[in-house]
Coordinates of C-alpha atoms in Angstrom, one line a residue:
M1 CA -223.4 151.8 -76.9
L2 CA -220.1 153.4 -75.6
Y3 CA -219.6 155.0 -79.0
A4 CA -223.0 156.5 -78.8
K5 CA -221.9 158.3 -75.6
G6 CA -218.9 159.8 -77.3
A7 CA -216.3 157.1 -76.5
K8 CA -213.2 156.5 -78.6
V9 CA -213.6 152.8 -79.5
T10 CA -210.8 150.5 -80.8
I11 CA -211.8 147.0 -82.1
V12 CA -209.5 144.2 -82.8
A13 CA -210.0 141.0 -84.7
R14 CA -208.4 138.8 -87.4
T15 CA -210.5 139.6 -90.4
E16 CA -210.2 143.0 -92.0
A17 CA -213.5 142.8 -93.9
K18 CA -215.4 142.0 -90.7
L19 CA -213.6 144.8 -88.8
K20 CA -214.4 147.3 -91.6
K21 CA -218.1 146.3 -91.6
A22 CA -218.2 146.5 -87.8
A23 CA -216.6 150.0 -87.8
E24 CA -219.1 151.2 -90.3
T25 CA -222.0 150.0 -88.3
I26 CA -220.6 151.5 -85.1
S27 CA -219.9 154.9 -86.7
K28 CA -223.6 155.3 -87.5
E29 CA -224.6 155.2 -83.8
G30 CA -223.3 158.3 -82.3
K31 CA -220.6 161.0 -82.2
G32 CA -217.6 159.0 -80.9
Q33 CA -214.6 157.8 -82.8
V34 CA -213.7 154.3 -84.0
Q35 CA -210.5 152.6 -85.2
Y36 CA -209.7 149.0 -85.8
F37 CA -206.6 146.7 -86.1
C38 CA -206.2 143.3 -87.7
F39 CA -204.6 141.1 -85.1
D40 CA -204.7 137.4 -84.3
L41 CA -205.6 137.0 -80.6
S42 CA -205.6 133.2 -80.6
N43 CA -202.0 133.0 -79.3
P44 CA -200.5 136.4 -79.5
D45 CA -196.9 137.4 -79.0
V46 CA -196.6 139.7 -75.9
N47 CA -194.3 142.1 -77.8
K48 CA -196.9 142.3 -80.6
V49 CA -199.6 143.0 -78.0
E50 CA -197.5 145.8 -76.6
E51 CA -197.1 147.3 -80.1
L52 CA -200.9 147.0 -80.7
F53 CA -201.7 149.0 -77.5
T54 CA -199.1 151.6 -78.3
Q55 CA -200.7 152.1 -81.8
A56 CA -204.2 152.3 -80.3
E57 CA -203.1 154.9 -77.7
D58 CA -201.1 157.0 -80.1
K59 CA -204.3 158.1 -81.8
F60 CA -207.0 157.8 -79.0
G61 CA -205.0 158.4 -75.8
N62 CA -204.9 156.1 -72.8
V63 CA -207.1 152.9 -72.9
E64 CA -209.5 153.4 -70.0
Y65 CA -211.6 150.2 -70.6
L66 CA -210.2 146.9 -71.9
F67 CA -212.8 144.3 -72.9
C68 CA -211.3 140.8 -73.2
N69 CA -213.9 138.9 -75.2
A70 CA -212.1 136.9 -77.9
G71 CA -212.8 133.2 -77.9
S72 CA -214.4 130.2 -79.6
S73 CA -216.4 127.2 -78.8
L74 CA -216.6 124.0 -80.8
P75 CA -218.3 121.5 -78.4
T76 CA -217.6 117.8 -78.7
M77 CA -217.7 114.8 -76.4
F78 CA -214.6 114.0 -74.3
L79 CA -214.1 110.5 -75.7
E80 CA -214.2 111.8 -79.3
A81 CA -212.1 114.9 -78.9
D82 CA -208.7 115.5 -80.4
L83 CA -206.3 116.3 -77.5
D84 CA -204.8 119.2 -79.6
Y85 CA -208.2 120.8 -79.3
Y86 CA -207.9 121.2 -75.5
E87 CA -204.6 123.0 -75.9
S88 CA -206.1 125.2 -78.6
Q89 CA -209.1 126.2 -76.4
M90 CA -206.8 127.2 -73.5
K91 CA -204.6 129.3 -75.8
T92 CA -207.6 131.0 -77.5
N93 CA -210.0 131.4 -74.6
Y94 CA -207.6 131.8 -71.7
L95 CA -204.0 132.6 -72.5
N96 CA -204.9 135.4 -74.9
Y97 CA -206.7 137.0 -71.9
V98 CA -203.6 136.7 -69.7
K99 CA -201.3 138.2 -72.3
T100 CA -203.5 141.1 -73.3
S101 CA -204.8 142.0 -69.9
Q102 CA -201.4 141.8 -68.2
T103 CA -199.9 144.0 -70.8
M104 CA -202.6 146.7 -70.4
A105 CA -202.8 146.2 -66.6
K106 CA -199.1 147.3 -66.3
R107 CA -200.0 150.6 -68.1
M108 CA -203.2 151.1 -66.0
A109 CA -201.4 150.4 -62.7
Q110 CA -198.6 152.9 -63.6
R111 CA -201.2 155.7 -64.2
R112 CA -203.5 154.5 -61.3
S113 CA -206.5 154.4 -63.6
G114 CA -208.5 151.9 -65.7
T115 CA -211.0 149.1 -66.0
I116 CA -210.5 145.5 -67.3
V117 CA -213.6 143.4 -68.2
Y118 CA -213.1 139.7 -68.6
V119 CA -215.8 138.0 -70.6
S120 CA -216.2 134.4 -69.5
S121 CA -219.4 132.4 -69.9
I122 CA -222.1 130.9 -67.8
L123 CA -220.1 127.7 -68.4
G124 CA -217.3 129.4 -66.5
A125 CA -219.3 128.7 -63.3
L126 CA -221.5 125.8 -64.3
T127 CA -221.0 122.7 -66.5
C128 CA -222.6 121.0 -69.4
V129 CA -221.8 117.8 -71.2
G130 CA -220.0 118.3 -74.5
Y131 CA -218.0 121.2 -73.2
S132 CA -215.0 119.5 -71.6
A133 CA -212.6 121.7 -73.5
Y134 CA -214.5 125.0 -73.5
S135 CA -215.8 125.0 -70.0
P136 CA -212.4 124.6 -68.2
S137 CA -211.0 127.5 -70.3
K138 CA -213.9 129.7 -69.1
H139 CA -213.5 128.5 -65.5
A140 CA -209.9 129.6 -65.8
I141 CA -210.9 133.1 -66.8
K142 CA -213.1 133.4 -63.7
A143 CA -210.2 132.3 -61.5
L144 CA -207.9 134.7 -63.2
A145 CA -210.3 137.6 -62.8
D146 CA -210.9 136.7 -59.1
V147 CA -207.2 137.1 -58.4
V148 CA -206.4 140.0 -60.7
R149 CA -209.3 142.0 -59.1
I150 CA -207.6 141.8 -55.7
E151 CA -204.1 142.4 -57.0
L152 CA -205.1 145.5 -59.0
A153 CA -207.3 147.1 -56.4
P154 CA -204.4 149.1 -54.7
Y155 CA -203.6 150.6 -58.1
N156 CA -207.2 151.9 -58.6
V157 CA -207.7 149.5 -61.5
N158 CA -211.2 148.0 -61.6
V159 CA -212.0 144.5 -62.8
H160 CA -215.4 143.1 -63.8
L161 CA -216.3 139.5 -64.7
F162 CA -219.1 138.9 -67.2
L163 CA -220.7 135.4 -67.4
P164 CA -223.2 135.5 -70.2
G165 CA -225.4 132.7 -71.5
S166 CA -225.9 132.0 -75.1
I167 CA -225.5 135.0 -77.4
L168 CA -226.9 134.9 -80.9
T169 CA -223.7 135.6 -82.8
P170 CA -222.3 134.1 -86.0
G171 CA -220.0 132.0 -83.8
Y172 CA -223.0 130.6 -81.9
Y173 CA -224.6 129.4 -85.1
E174 CA -221.3 127.7 -86.1
E175 CA -221.1 126.1 -82.7
N176 CA -224.6 124.7 -83.1
K177 CA -223.6 122.9 -86.3
M178 CA -221.4 120.5 -84.4
K179 CA -223.0 120.6 -81.0
P180 CA -223.8 117.0 -79.7
E181 CA -227.5 116.3 -79.4
V182 CA -227.1 115.6 -75.7
S183 CA -225.7 119.0 -75.2
K184 CA -228.7 120.6 -76.9
R185 CA -231.0 118.7 -74.7
V186 CA -229.2 119.8 -71.5
E187 CA -229.2 123.4 -72.8
G188 CA -233.0 123.0 -73.2
T189 CA -234.9 126.3 -73.0
A190 CA -232.1 128.5 -71.9
D191 CA -232.4 132.2 -72.8
F192 CA -230.8 133.3 -76.0
L193 CA -229.8 137.0 -76.2
E194 CA -229.1 139.4 -79.0
P195 CA -225.6 141.0 -78.7
D196 CA -227.1 144.5 -78.1
K197 CA -229.1 143.2 -75.2
C198 CA -226.2 141.4 -73.8
A199 CA -224.0 144.5 -74.0
H200 CA -226.7 146.5 -72.3
I201 CA -226.8 144.1 -69.3
L202 CA -223.0 144.2 -69.0
L203 CA -222.8 148.0 -69.1
N204 CA -225.6 148.3 -66.6
G205 CA -223.8 146.0 -64.2
M206 CA -220.6 147.9 -64.6
E207 CA -222.4 151.2 -63.8
R208 CA -223.8 149.6 -60.6
G209 CA -220.3 148.6 -59.6
N210 CA -221.0 144.9 -59.8
Y211 CA -218.0 142.6 -60.1
L212 CA -219.9 139.5 -61.2
I213 CA -222.4 140.2 -64.0
T214 CA -224.5 137.7 -65.8
T215 CA -227.5 137.5 -68.2
E216 CA -228.9 134.3 -66.7
M217 CA -231.4 134.0 -63.9
L218 CA -230.2 130.4 -63.5
F219 CA -226.8 131.7 -62.5
E220 CA -228.3 134.1 -60.0
L221 CA -229.8 131.0 -58.3
T222 CA -226.7 128.9 -58.4
N223 CA -223.9 131.5 -57.7
P224 CA -224.1 131.5 -53.9
A225 CA -222.9 127.9 -53.9
S226 CA -220.7 128.0 -57.0
I227 CA -218.6 131.2 -57.2
G228 CA -216.1 130.4 -54.4
S229 CA -214.4 133.2 -52.5
C230 CA -214.7 136.0 -55.0
D231 CA -216.3 139.4 -54.3
R232 CA -220.1 139.2 -54.1
S233 CA -222.4 142.1 -54.9
N234 CA -225.1 141.3 -52.3
V235 CA -223.9 139.2 -49.4
L236 CA -227.3 139.1 -47.7
L237 CA -229.1 138.1 -50.8
N238 CA -226.5 135.3 -51.3
L239 CA -227.1 134.0 -47.8
A240 CA -230.8 134.0 -48.3
L241 CA -230.5 132.1 -51.6
A242 CA -227.9 129.6 -50.4
P243 CA -230.3 126.7 -49.7
L244 CA -232.0 127.2 -53.1
S245 CA -228.6 127.5 -54.7
V246 CA -227.6 124.1 -53.5
L247 CA -230.8 122.6 -54.8
T248 CA -230.4 124.3 -58.2
N249 CA -226.8 123.1 -58.6
Y250 CA -228.0 119.6 -57.7
F251 CA -230.7 119.8 -60.4
I252 CA -228.2 120.9 -63.1
N253 CA -226.0 118.0 -62.2
Y254 CA -229.0 115.6 -62.3
V255 CA -230.0 116.9 -65.8
N256 CA -226.5 116.3 -67.1
H257 CA -226.3 112.8 -65.7
S258 CA -229.9 112.0 -66.8
E259 CA -229.3 113.0 -70.4
M260 CA -226.0 111.1 -70.6
A261 CA -227.7 108.0 -69.4
K262 CA -230.3 108.4 -72.1
E263 CA -227.5 108.9 -74.7
K264 CA -225.9 105.7 -73.5
L265 CA -229.1 103.7 -73.9
K266 CA -229.6 105.0 -77.4
K267 CA -226.2 103.7 -78.5
E268 CA -226.7 100.2 -77.0

């Protein structure tokens, strides 16, 4: 979408074949420019990140928008999970955001211009059984964005936090292959979005100047009681929804407990 408006787009991922295919798809949608770099963001070396940004800016000029959206989710139950998986999720889903965004934030702060977008998840504000490794890493991103937004404001660097629901990507289908049945039941009839629709919602929210952006009506109902002290787009609306927000959060908690109780009975 940004490319269609004439933007110079740089994409980064581990697999060159996928990057090449993505670049070819993007190049058909407008009059912008696109380049790509093969780079493993799961646990990047900061010096390598610095080199990556230098290469990107050498051709396309200053990075004005940084979208941090690398990550993975392989849900499993807490009692069955390998402890190494928790460390892996924090490295992939959280620490890579810290390293890449801090490196670029220093450049943006120096020139007093730029925007950083942290892509978390609806599970960065809510909870669901089966996501005891993934959800904390996404909550950490929200906390990071809440603080970084305040610290970068004097430097004219904007920060947005995106909390999408389920997006129909190849990663989501891989996630579903190992998702516990109890997690699927809690997820229920949640909305599933195509990537293009999800991107459209994000960009519209950014254009409106919203800090918190989500694809889920459920989050709109729960956020007055669940987002803490971060910036709110509509304080009056949050106050009006506060009683309903408490009830909605209670209901989500009830569904999680109820489904876990059913799961226990099935195993007895």
